[in-house]
Amino acid sequence: MKKYDYLVVGAGLFGSVFAHEAKKKGRKCLVIDKRNHIGGNCYTEEIEGINVHRYGAHIFHTSNKEVWSYVNSFVEFNRYTNSPVAKYKGELYNLPFNMNTFYQLWRVTTPEEAKSKIEEQRSEYRHITDPKNLEEQALILGGKDIYEKLIKGYTEKQWGRPASEIPAFIIKRLPFRFTFDNNYFDDIYQGIPIGGYTLLFQRLLDGIDVKLGIDYLADKDSLDRLASKVVYTGEIDKFYNYCFGKLEYRGLYFENEILDLENFQGNAVVNYTEKEVPFTRVIEHKHFEYGRQSKTYISKEYPSEFSKDDEKYYPINDERNQILFHKYNNLADKEDKVIFGGRLAEYKYYDMHHVIEKALTVSKINIE
Ligand code: FAD
Ligand code: UDP
């Protein structure tokens, strides 16, 4: 008889939702994480009374009512709506691309004028019928000005390669609208947990054994002996000792500052879209929760080949990496005692609501 039904590797969103569901069905779980905190990349830490998003800005959004009710059953969400502002050579533009942006770019004031301006901007690229990369996709979506002022510099900094070598699907994430609506997301529900994301994780993991600062792969055999099954949310290539080679990730690092100032930039997120500025965005954390503290905490976000702390941020889902991932995934499919889930184990550009959906589905299938 093993002490636990499940050893859950990773106290991020996938691991915590899975463990919560397992406990609900009477299963015993041990959750471990190699970091010294729960929450994975959603972790927030209170500094100067401000909930700081330690691994980058996290805005919860979904159109799935079940997922929205689920997260709200643990913690209350505020009315935060993500409306980033883009700064290009000293000029400000609203995002996502909407009537405000079109006015700021071309002084057009009606949807009809905006559409005809964009038509004119796109006319040079009509020959592109099947966009093969992000550059082509962006040019046929919005034309030259939008691409050059708001997309090219940001994207090339973010991904560290020319936009012509980046998969087109990444830019399809950006909505395009002909209304004066600065809401970055199209989803029905949106907000930030009041009190920070860490509270959500504390409540998900309430009553569950959690051990931090433990690297599963460093002590795999003895940890495996503790439970009948393993739920693994770490990197899939590392699990298999990189036997087919390493999957690539885009790294990030944050330059953090506490400023003796009440309000630095008037918005939680300001994107710097020109190539000459080395960071992609500046996050002013207090604005996620309408903070009135006397100080403010800001993070400049720098994309990098690898993050300094070796954290894996964005999977690079290009052809080479996808082929490699499938090799690992074929091995994973053959495991009967290990369940793989989450953005690292599935090598997927997952939003939080997708991870919750997946963890709920996987737990329904696996826990009778
Ligand atoms: P993680 O949060 O990475 O959790 C995995 C955990 O496993 C980690 O804590 C890790 O330490 C642990 N682990 C790994 N290997 C081991 C090991 N060997 N032993 C022990 N522990 C291990 N989503 C949104 O919906 N909205 C947003 O605004 C948003 N913004 C984002 C901004 C950035 C910069 C990034 C990178 C992501 C963003 N996301 C956003 C996505 C969101 O972070 C993920 O969907 C979510 O964190 C994934 O949860 P997870 O459990 O799969 O992975
Ligand atoms: N993007 C851009 N300009 C911006 C913001 C985003 O060109 O001001 C592009 C960029 O290629 C980025 C993609 O849109 O990788 C997706 O952006 P999103 O903000 O959805 O990504 P996140 O960084 O939040 O995952």
Tab-separated table of C-alpha atoms and ligand atoms in Angstrom:
chain	number	residue	atom	x	y	z
A	1	MET	CA	0.000	0.000	0.000
A	2	LYS	CA	1.513	3.346	-1.030
A	3	LYS	CA	1.119	6.384	1.189
A	4	TYR	CA	-0.414	8.526	-1.587
A	5	ASP	CA	-2.658	7.872	-4.592
A	6	TYR	CA	-1.003	10.665	-6.558
A	7	LEU	CA	2.338	12.396	-6.480
A	8	VAL	CA	1.707	15.719	-8.213
A	9	VAL	CA	4.887	17.273	-9.590
A	10	GLY	CA	4.339	21.019	-9.833
A	11	ALA	CA	2.196	23.302	-7.653
A	12	GLY	CA	1.173	25.398	-10.669
A	13	LEU	CA	-2.337	25.620	-12.056
A	14	PHE	CA	-2.501	22.154	-13.600
A	15	GLY	CA	-1.090	20.384	-10.554
A	16	SER	CA	-3.158	22.354	-8.042
A	17	VAL	CA	-6.482	21.885	-9.877
A	18	PHE	CA	-5.780	18.185	-10.360
A	19	ALA	CA	-4.863	17.715	-6.677
A	20	HIS	CA	-7.974	19.615	-5.571
A	21	GLU	CA	-10.245	17.424	-7.709
A	22	ALA	CA	-8.506	14.257	-6.529
A	23	LYS	CA	-8.967	15.259	-2.891
A	24	LYS	CA	-12.649	15.974	-3.555
A	25	LYS	CA	-12.988	12.373	-4.700
A	26	GLY	CA	-11.270	11.021	-1.600
A	27	ARG	CA	-7.817	10.499	-3.103
A	28	LYS	CA	-4.655	11.349	-1.194
A	29	CYS	CA	-2.121	13.569	-2.971
A	30	LEU	CA	1.351	14.837	-2.289
A	31	VAL	CA	2.121	17.999	-4.267
A	32	ILE	CA	5.782	18.921	-4.700
A	33	ASP	CA	7.471	21.842	-6.424
A	34	LYS	CA	11.108	22.618	-7.000
A	35	ARG	CA	10.420	26.293	-6.362
A	36	ASN	CA	9.975	27.551	-2.842
A	37	HIS	CA	6.398	28.705	-3.436
A	38	ILE	CA	3.096	27.430	-4.825
A	39	GLY	CA	1.306	28.933	-7.855
A	40	GLY	CA	3.799	28.184	-10.635
A	41	ASN	CA	4.035	31.079	-13.052
A	42	CYS	CA	0.846	32.649	-11.700
A	43	TYR	CA	2.482	33.250	-8.306
A	44	THR	CA	1.975	36.678	-6.749
A	45	GLU	CA	4.016	38.051	-3.870
A	46	GLU	CA	3.039	40.991	-1.663
A	47	ILE	CA	5.578	43.820	-1.654
A	48	GLU	CA	4.811	47.283	-0.231
A	49	GLY	CA	1.179	46.136	0.020
A	50	ILE	CA	1.094	45.456	-3.741
A	51	ASN	CA	0.477	41.989	-5.201
A	52	VAL	CA	3.410	41.595	-7.576
A	53	HIS	CA	2.997	39.172	-10.495
A	54	ARG	CA	6.424	37.566	-10.075
A	55	TYR	CA	6.582	35.794	-13.454
A	56	GLY	CA	4.879	38.426	-15.606
A	57	ALA	CA	1.423	39.980	-15.881
A	58	HIS	CA	-1.410	37.467	-15.509
A	59	ILE	CA	-4.932	38.473	-16.450
A	60	PHE	CA	-7.609	35.855	-16.109
A	61	HIS	CA	-10.069	35.697	-19.008
A	62	THR	CA	-12.418	33.021	-20.294
A	63	SER	CA	-15.725	32.467	-22.045
A	64	ASN	CA	-16.208	29.159	-20.280
A	65	LYS	CA	-18.828	29.673	-17.581
A	66	GLU	CA	-17.852	26.465	-15.770
A	67	VAL	CA	-14.220	27.602	-15.487
A	68	TRP	CA	-15.260	31.094	-14.376
A	69	SER	CA	-17.575	29.701	-11.660
A	70	TYR	CA	-14.842	27.287	-10.631
A	71	VAL	CA	-12.205	29.970	-9.972
A	72	ASN	CA	-14.766	32.280	-8.354
A	73	SER	CA	-15.685	29.533	-5.915
A	74	PHE	CA	-12.207	29.915	-4.373
A	75	VAL	CA	-11.583	33.637	-4.570
A	76	GLU	CA	-13.435	36.783	-5.595
A	77	PHE	CA	-12.329	38.452	-8.838
A	78	ASN	CA	-12.285	42.200	-9.472
A	79	ARG	CA	-13.486	43.978	-12.620
A	80	TYR	CA	-10.010	44.463	-14.125
A	81	THR	CA	-10.094	44.671	-17.926
A	82	ASN	CA	-6.810	44.494	-19.735
A	83	SER	CA	-6.330	47.590	-21.902
A	84	PRO	CA	-2.628	47.875	-22.646
A	85	VAL	CA	-1.228	51.005	-24.193
A	86	ALA	CA	1.520	50.828	-26.810
A	87	LYS	CA	4.320	53.370	-26.845
A	88	TYR	CA	6.106	53.848	-30.162
A	89	LYS	CA	8.768	56.553	-30.382
A	90	GLY	CA	7.010	58.674	-27.764
A	91	GLU	CA	3.539	58.285	-29.280
A	92	LEU	CA	0.768	56.410	-27.472
A	93	TYR	CA	-1.659	53.984	-29.121
A	94	ASN	CA	-4.492	51.980	-27.617
A	95	LEU	CA	-4.480	48.216	-27.967
A	96	PRO	CA	-5.852	45.954	-29.248
A	97	PHE	CA	-6.291	47.448	-32.710
A	98	ASN	CA	-9.577	49.305	-32.514
A	99	MET	CA	-11.200	52.622	-33.477
A	100	ASN	CA	-9.103	54.490	-30.898
A	101	THR	CA	-5.899	53.072	-32.455
A	102	PHE	CA	-7.084	53.891	-35.982
A	103	TYR	CA	-7.866	57.480	-34.922
A	104	GLN	CA	-4.434	57.813	-33.306
A	105	LEU	CA	-2.728	56.419	-36.426
A	106	TRP	CA	-4.645	58.167	-39.214
A	107	ARG	CA	-7.172	60.545	-37.611
A	108	VAL	CA	-10.060	58.522	-39.096
A	109	THR	CA	-13.229	58.949	-37.041
A	110	THR	CA	-15.753	56.432	-38.404
A	111	PRO	CA	-15.601	52.644	-38.968
A	112	GLU	CA	-16.140	53.248	-42.684
A	113	GLU	CA	-13.143	55.596	-42.912
A	114	ALA	CA	-11.031	53.181	-40.871
A	115	LYS	CA	-11.950	50.224	-43.074
A	116	SER	CA	-11.108	52.067	-46.253
A	117	LYS	CA	-7.769	53.219	-44.770
A	118	ILE	CA	-6.897	49.661	-43.789
A	119	GLU	CA	-7.959	48.431	-47.231
A	120	GLU	CA	-5.547	50.938	-48.743
A	121	GLN	CA	-2.798	49.813	-46.314
A	122	ARG	CA	-3.334	46.161	-47.203
A	123	SER	CA	-3.619	46.629	-50.952
A	124	GLU	CA	0.087	45.931	-51.564
A	125	TYR	CA	-0.215	42.513	-49.967
A	126	ARG	CA	-3.292	41.133	-51.737
A	127	HIS	CA	-1.178	38.512	-53.463
A	128	ILE	CA	-0.613	36.775	-50.095
A	129	THR	CA	-3.464	34.281	-49.928
A	130	ASP	CA	-1.957	31.723	-47.587
A	131	PRO	CA	0.193	33.534	-44.964
A	132	LYS	CA	3.226	31.409	-44.109
A	133	ASN	CA	4.566	33.410	-41.189
A	134	LEU	CA	3.711	36.171	-38.723
A	135	GLU	CA	4.934	38.989	-40.986
A	136	GLU	CA	2.660	37.939	-43.862
A	137	GLN	CA	-0.237	37.309	-41.495
A	138	ALA	CA	0.128	40.756	-39.899
A	139	LEU	CA	0.446	42.548	-43.240
A	140	ILE	CA	-2.700	41.011	-44.666
A	141	LEU	CA	-4.589	41.678	-41.434
A	142	GLY	CA	-3.752	45.308	-40.887
A	143	GLY	CA	-1.334	46.544	-43.537
A	144	LYS	CA	1.907	48.438	-43.331
A	145	ASP	CA	1.560	51.160	-40.629
A	146	ILE	CA	0.157	48.857	-37.985
A	147	TYR	CA	2.772	46.241	-38.773
A	148	GLU	CA	5.687	48.650	-38.657
A	149	LYS	CA	4.649	50.741	-35.657
A	150	LEU	CA	2.911	48.235	-33.424
A	151	ILE	CA	3.908	44.703	-34.392
A	152	LYS	CA	7.310	44.260	-36.017
A	153	GLY	CA	9.564	45.678	-33.269
A	154	TYR	CA	7.645	44.118	-30.379
A	155	THR	CA	7.401	40.725	-32.042
A	156	GLU	CA	11.044	40.542	-33.079
A	157	LYS	CA	12.172	41.518	-29.565
A	158	GLN	CA	9.761	39.034	-28.024
A	159	TRP	CA	10.787	36.086	-30.160
A	160	GLY	CA	14.412	37.031	-30.928
A	161	ARG	CA	14.066	36.294	-34.628
A	162	PRO	CA	12.691	37.980	-37.741
A	163	ALA	CA	8.892	38.095	-37.941
A	164	SER	CA	9.207	36.199	-41.226
A	165	GLU	CA	10.433	33.168	-39.243
A	166	ILE	CA	7.687	33.167	-36.601
A	167	PRO	CA	4.528	31.038	-36.954
A	168	ALA	CA	1.489	33.016	-38.165
A	169	PHE	CA	-0.874	31.694	-35.475
A	170	ILE	CA	0.757	33.860	-32.771
A	171	ILE	CA	-0.646	37.086	-34.212
A	172	LYS	CA	-4.138	35.653	-34.665
A	173	ARG	CA	-4.367	36.070	-30.908
A	174	LEU	CA	-4.727	39.847	-31.346
A	175	PRO	CA	-8.294	41.028	-31.857
A	176	PHE	CA	-9.122	43.613	-34.518
A	177	ARG	CA	-12.221	45.732	-34.055
A	178	PHE	CA	-14.136	48.645	-35.511
A	179	THR	CA	-15.572	49.857	-32.214
A	180	PHE	CA	-14.037	52.140	-29.581
A	181	ASP	CA	-13.264	49.195	-27.320
A	182	ASN	CA	-9.837	48.891	-25.666
A	183	ASN	CA	-10.547	45.526	-24.035
A	184	TYR	CA	-7.611	43.332	-25.066
A	185	PHE	CA	-9.634	40.133	-24.825
A	186	ASP	CA	-12.842	39.020	-26.524
A	187	ASP	CA	-13.854	36.725	-23.679
A	188	ILE	CA	-17.052	37.203	-21.679
A	189	TYR	CA	-15.398	36.973	-18.245
A	190	GLN	CA	-12.255	38.724	-17.054
A	191	GLY	CA	-10.604	39.858	-13.839
A	192	ILE	CA	-7.843	39.484	-11.276
A	193	PRO	CA	-8.255	37.588	-7.998
A	194	ILE	CA	-8.698	40.149	-5.219
A	195	GLY	CA	-5.708	39.595	-2.956
A	196	GLY	CA	-3.583	38.031	-5.710
A	197	TYR	CA	-3.315	34.656	-7.416
A	198	THR	CA	-1.452	33.010	-4.534
A	199	LEU	CA	-4.677	33.087	-2.518
A	200	LEU	CA	-6.392	31.034	-5.226
A	201	PHE	CA	-3.639	28.405	-4.928
A	202	GLN	CA	-3.738	28.386	-1.125
A	203	ARG	CA	-7.422	27.580	-1.330
A	204	LEU	CA	-7.054	24.990	-4.100
A	205	LEU	CA	-4.405	23.211	-2.034
A	206	ASP	CA	-6.138	23.574	1.314
A	207	GLY	CA	-5.852	20.294	3.265
A	208	ILE	CA	-3.421	18.743	0.760
A	209	ASP	CA	0.187	17.782	1.608
A	210	VAL	CA	2.571	20.179	-0.157
A	211	LYS	CA	6.370	20.076	-0.081
A	212	LEU	CA	8.379	22.876	-1.636
A	213	GLY	CA	11.990	23.077	-2.792
A	214	ILE	CA	11.963	19.479	-4.048
A	215	ASP	CA	13.115	18.597	-7.559
A	216	TYR	CA	11.337	15.438	-8.629
A	217	LEU	CA	13.911	14.490	-11.238
A	218	ALA	CA	16.761	14.754	-8.744
A	219	ASP	CA	15.181	12.101	-6.539
A	220	LYS	CA	12.756	10.326	-8.859
A	221	ASP	CA	13.028	6.735	-7.670
A	222	SER	CA	12.398	7.368	-4.017
A	223	LEU	CA	9.614	9.888	-4.732
A	224	ASP	CA	7.929	7.423	-7.107
A	225	ARG	CA	7.734	4.905	-4.278
A	226	LEU	CA	5.441	7.253	-2.349
A	227	ALA	CA	2.453	7.136	-4.717
A	228	SER	CA	0.580	4.826	-7.084
A	229	LYS	CA	0.566	7.399	-9.891
A	230	VAL	CA	2.477	10.541	-10.851
A	231	VAL	CA	1.009	13.713	-12.353
A	232	TYR	CA	3.930	15.431	-14.033
A	233	THR	CA	3.675	19.117	-15.002
A	234	GLY	CA	7.384	19.806	-15.639
A	235	GLU	CA	9.274	19.849	-18.940
A	236	ILE	CA	8.618	16.735	-20.990
A	237	ASP	CA	12.078	16.646	-22.607
A	238	LYS	CA	13.756	16.796	-19.192
A	239	PHE	CA	11.603	13.900	-17.955
A	240	TYR	CA	13.159	11.783	-20.694
A	241	ASN	CA	16.648	13.124	-20.012
A	242	TYR	CA	16.633	15.053	-23.321
A	243	CYS	CA	17.107	11.754	-25.190
A	244	PHE	CA	15.906	13.257	-28.501
A	245	GLY	CA	17.379	16.730	-27.858
A	246	LYS	CA	16.204	19.899	-26.100
A	247	LEU	CA	12.932	21.689	-26.762
A	248	GLU	CA	13.432	25.423	-27.152
A	249	TYR	CA	11.802	28.101	-25.039
A	250	ARG	CA	11.816	31.846	-25.140
A	251	GLY	CA	13.156	33.162	-21.863
A	252	LEU	CA	12.305	36.381	-20.016
A	253	TYR	CA	13.864	38.389	-17.299
A	254	PHE	CA	12.443	41.165	-15.208
A	255	GLU	CA	14.136	44.301	-13.971
A	256	ASN	CA	12.152	45.259	-10.891
A	257	GLU	CA	12.027	48.594	-9.093
A	258	ILE	CA	10.137	50.057	-6.163
A	259	LEU	CA	9.525	53.725	-6.896
A	260	ASP	CA	8.766	56.338	-4.291
A	261	LEU	CA	5.905	57.509	-6.444
A	262	GLU	CA	2.185	56.904	-6.344
A	263	ASN	CA	1.599	56.384	-10.043
A	264	PHE	CA	4.315	55.771	-12.639
A	265	GLN	CA	2.529	55.116	-15.929
A	266	GLY	CA	-1.214	55.242	-15.213
A	267	ASN	CA	-1.821	51.738	-16.558
A	268	ALA	CA	-0.883	48.187	-15.555
A	269	VAL	CA	0.655	47.372	-18.937
A	270	VAL	CA	2.536	49.623	-21.352
A	271	ASN	CA	4.056	47.898	-24.411
A	272	TYR	CA	7.153	49.398	-26.008
A	273	THR	CA	6.787	48.499	-29.664
A	274	GLU	CA	9.955	49.989	-31.166
A	275	LYS	CA	12.994	47.804	-31.623
A	276	GLU	CA	15.414	50.362	-30.108
A	277	VAL	CA	13.940	50.017	-26.591
A	278	PRO	CA	15.310	46.691	-25.284
A	279	PHE	CA	12.351	45.701	-23.089
A	280	THR	CA	8.922	44.737	-24.476
A	281	ARG	CA	6.702	46.054	-21.716
A	282	VAL	CA	6.567	47.729	-18.332
A	283	ILE	CA	4.145	46.346	-15.777
A	284	GLU	CA	2.942	48.565	-12.931
A	285	HIS	CA	1.479	45.913	-10.654
A	286	LYS	CA	-0.709	48.053	-8.356
A	287	HIS	CA	-3.087	48.898	-11.219
A	288	PHE	CA	-4.242	45.269	-11.476
A	289	GLU	CA	-6.048	45.816	-8.194
A	290	TYR	CA	-6.626	49.596	-8.298
A	291	GLY	CA	-4.002	50.082	-5.569
A	292	ARG	CA	-3.667	53.400	-3.762
A	293	GLN	CA	-0.357	52.646	-1.977
A	294	SER	CA	2.099	55.538	-1.650
A	295	LYS	CA	4.806	53.594	-3.506
A	296	THR	CA	4.678	51.674	-6.754
A	297	TYR	CA	6.359	48.514	-8.032
A	298	ILE	CA	7.309	48.222	-11.689
A	299	SER	CA	8.835	45.438	-13.778
A	300	LYS	CA	10.540	45.942	-17.106
A	301	GLU	CA	10.153	42.743	-19.113
A	302	TYR	CA	13.113	41.724	-21.265
A	303	PRO	CA	12.809	38.761	-23.597
A	304	SER	CA	15.963	36.666	-23.829
A	305	GLU	CA	17.321	33.506	-25.354
A	306	PHE	CA	17.213	31.899	-21.938
A	307	SER	CA	15.977	33.413	-18.720
A	308	LYS	CA	18.658	34.151	-16.134
A	309	ASP	CA	16.945	31.912	-13.605
A	310	ASP	CA	16.540	29.198	-16.254
A	311	GLU	CA	12.756	29.353	-16.022
A	312	LYS	CA	11.007	28.265	-19.199
A	313	TYR	CA	8.477	30.841	-20.350
A	314	TYR	CA	7.141	30.586	-23.890
A	315	PRO	CA	7.372	27.364	-25.918
A	316	ILE	CA	8.573	28.016	-29.473
A	317	ASN	CA	6.025	26.004	-31.413
A	318	ASP	CA	7.825	26.049	-34.753
A	319	GLU	CA	8.150	23.008	-36.964
A	320	ARG	CA	11.445	21.724	-35.553
A	321	ASN	CA	10.231	21.902	-31.979
A	322	GLN	CA	6.820	20.412	-32.760
A	323	ILE	CA	8.445	17.391	-34.418
A	324	LEU	CA	10.684	16.951	-31.396
A	325	PHE	CA	7.763	17.327	-29.004
A	326	HIS	CA	5.803	14.604	-30.806
A	327	LYS	CA	8.679	12.185	-30.315
A	328	TYR	CA	8.566	12.791	-26.575
A	329	ASN	CA	4.791	12.709	-26.559
A	330	ASN	CA	4.809	9.247	-28.161
A	331	LEU	CA	6.866	8.019	-25.220
A	332	ALA	CA	4.528	9.766	-22.770
A	333	ASP	CA	1.479	8.073	-24.366
A	334	LYS	CA	2.954	4.697	-23.466
A	335	GLU	CA	3.303	5.462	-19.737
A	336	ASP	CA	0.565	3.961	-17.617
A	337	LYS	CA	1.628	5.379	-14.255
A	338	VAL	CA	2.370	8.956	-15.304
A	339	ILE	CA	-0.117	11.616	-16.400
A	340	PHE	CA	1.464	14.548	-18.265
A	341	GLY	CA	-0.284	17.928	-18.144
A	342	GLY	CA	0.209	21.698	-18.360
A	343	ARG	CA	2.242	24.044	-20.496
A	344	LEU	CA	5.639	22.386	-19.926
A	345	ALA	CA	4.593	18.751	-20.183
A	346	GLU	CA	2.388	19.438	-23.215
A	347	TYR	CA	4.755	22.069	-24.670
A	348	LYS	CA	1.829	24.360	-25.347
A	349	TYR	CA	1.138	28.097	-25.313
A	350	TYR	CA	-1.657	27.657	-22.762
A	351	ASP	CA	-3.681	30.408	-21.100
A	352	MET	CA	-4.789	29.847	-17.518
A	353	HIS	CA	-8.394	29.013	-18.404
A	354	HIS	CA	-7.215	26.386	-20.918
A	355	VAL	CA	-5.029	24.769	-18.267
A	356	ILE	CA	-7.972	24.631	-15.849
A	357	GLU	CA	-10.253	23.146	-18.518
A	358	LYS	CA	-7.642	20.527	-19.306
A	359	ALA	CA	-6.919	19.670	-15.671
A	360	LEU	CA	-10.647	19.288	-14.949
A	361	THR	CA	-11.071	16.994	-17.960
A	362	VAL	CA	-7.986	14.924	-17.139
A	363	SER	CA	-9.052	14.542	-13.526
A	364	LYS	CA	-12.574	13.444	-14.589
A	365	ILE	CA	-11.119	10.794	-16.904
A	366	ASN	CA	-8.458	9.522	-14.524
A	367	ILE	CA	-10.100	9.623	-11.128
A	368	GLU	CA	-13.011	7.213	-11.039
B	1	FAD	P1	3.459	26.275	-14.363
B	1	FAD	O1	2.742	27.451	-13.815
B	1	FAD	O2	4.748	26.506	-15.045
B	1	FAD	O3	3.653	25.198	-13.218
B	1	FAD	C1	4.528	24.099	-13.325
B	1	FAD	C2	5.243	23.934	-11.996
B	1	FAD	O4	5.995	22.705	-12.026
B	1	FAD	C3	6.246	25.037	-11.697
B	1	FAD	O5	5.934	25.651	-10.463
B	1	FAD	C4	7.602	24.319	-11.656
B	1	FAD	O6	8.484	24.855	-10.696
B	1	FAD	C5	7.185	22.907	-11.299
B	1	FAD	N1	8.160	21.905	-11.733
B	1	FAD	C6	8.667	21.723	-12.971
B	1	FAD	N2	9.556	20.724	-12.988
B	1	FAD	C7	9.614	20.249	-11.714
B	1	FAD	C8	10.373	19.234	-11.100
B	1	FAD	N3	11.252	18.487	-11.773
B	1	FAD	N4	10.207	19.020	-9.771
B	1	FAD	C9	9.335	19.774	-9.050
B	1	FAD	N5	8.597	20.747	-9.598
B	1	FAD	C10	8.728	20.990	-10.917
B	1	FAD	N6	-2.291	33.097	-19.006
B	1	FAD	C11	-3.444	33.786	-18.960
B	1	FAD	O7	-4.525	33.183	-18.958
B	1	FAD	N7	-3.443	35.167	-18.887
B	1	FAD	C12	-2.297	35.899	-18.886
B	1	FAD	O8	-2.336	37.135	-18.823
B	1	FAD	C13	-1.053	35.189	-18.953
B	1	FAD	N8	0.098	35.868	-18.953
B	1	FAD	C14	1.274	35.185	-19.023
B	1	FAD	C15	2.458	35.918	-19.010
B	1	FAD	C16	3.663	35.267	-19.081
B	1	FAD	C17	4.928	36.065	-19.070
B	1	FAD	C18	3.703	33.850	-19.188
B	1	FAD	C19	5.005	33.110	-19.306
B	1	FAD	C20	2.529	33.101	-19.180
B	1	FAD	C21	1.303	33.767	-19.097
B	1	FAD	N9	0.099	33.066	-19.048
B	1	FAD	C22	-1.089	33.762	-19.009
B	1	FAD	C23	0.056	31.564	-19.058
B	1	FAD	C24	0.040	30.966	-17.638
B	1	FAD	O9	1.204	31.334	-16.937
B	1	FAD	C25	-0.031	29.439	-17.762
B	1	FAD	O10	-1.181	29.056	-18.467
B	1	FAD	C26	-0.045	28.686	-16.415
B	1	FAD	O11	0.869	29.197	-15.494
B	1	FAD	C27	0.293	27.238	-16.675
B	1	FAD	O12	0.204	26.455	-15.515
B	1	FAD	P2	0.989	25.075	-15.451
B	1	FAD	O13	0.580	24.428	-14.201
B	1	FAD	O14	0.818	24.339	-16.722
B	1	FAD	O15	2.533	25.488	-15.447
B	2	UDP	N1	2.149	41.717	-30.241
B	2	UDP	C1	2.600	42.802	-30.944
B	2	UDP	N2	2.521	44.052	-30.376
B	2	UDP	C2	2.014	44.254	-29.155
B	2	UDP	C3	1.540	43.133	-28.433
B	2	UDP	C4	1.630	41.882	-28.991
B	2	UDP	O1	3.078	42.656	-32.057
B	2	UDP	O2	1.984	45.414	-28.687
B	2	UDP	C5	2.262	40.370	-30.872
B	2	UDP	C6	3.561	39.650	-30.465
B	2	UDP	O3	4.007	38.908	-31.577
B	2	UDP	C7	3.103	38.722	-29.371
B	2	UDP	C8	1.715	38.329	-29.875
B	2	UDP	O4	1.212	39.524	-30.474
B	2	UDP	O5	3.952	37.612	-29.238
B	2	UDP	C9	0.786	37.851	-28.789
B	2	UDP	O6	0.660	38.860	-27.820
B	2	UDP	P1	-0.017	38.615	-26.430
B	2	UDP	O7	-0.031	39.891	-25.698
B	2	UDP	O8	-1.294	37.893	-26.650
B	2	UDP	O9	1.002	37.585	-25.793
B	2	UDP	P2	1.473	37.290	-24.314
B	2	UDP	O10	2.834	37.894	-24.261
B	2	UDP	O11	0.543	37.908	-23.353
B	2	UDP	O12	1.477	35.822	-24.266
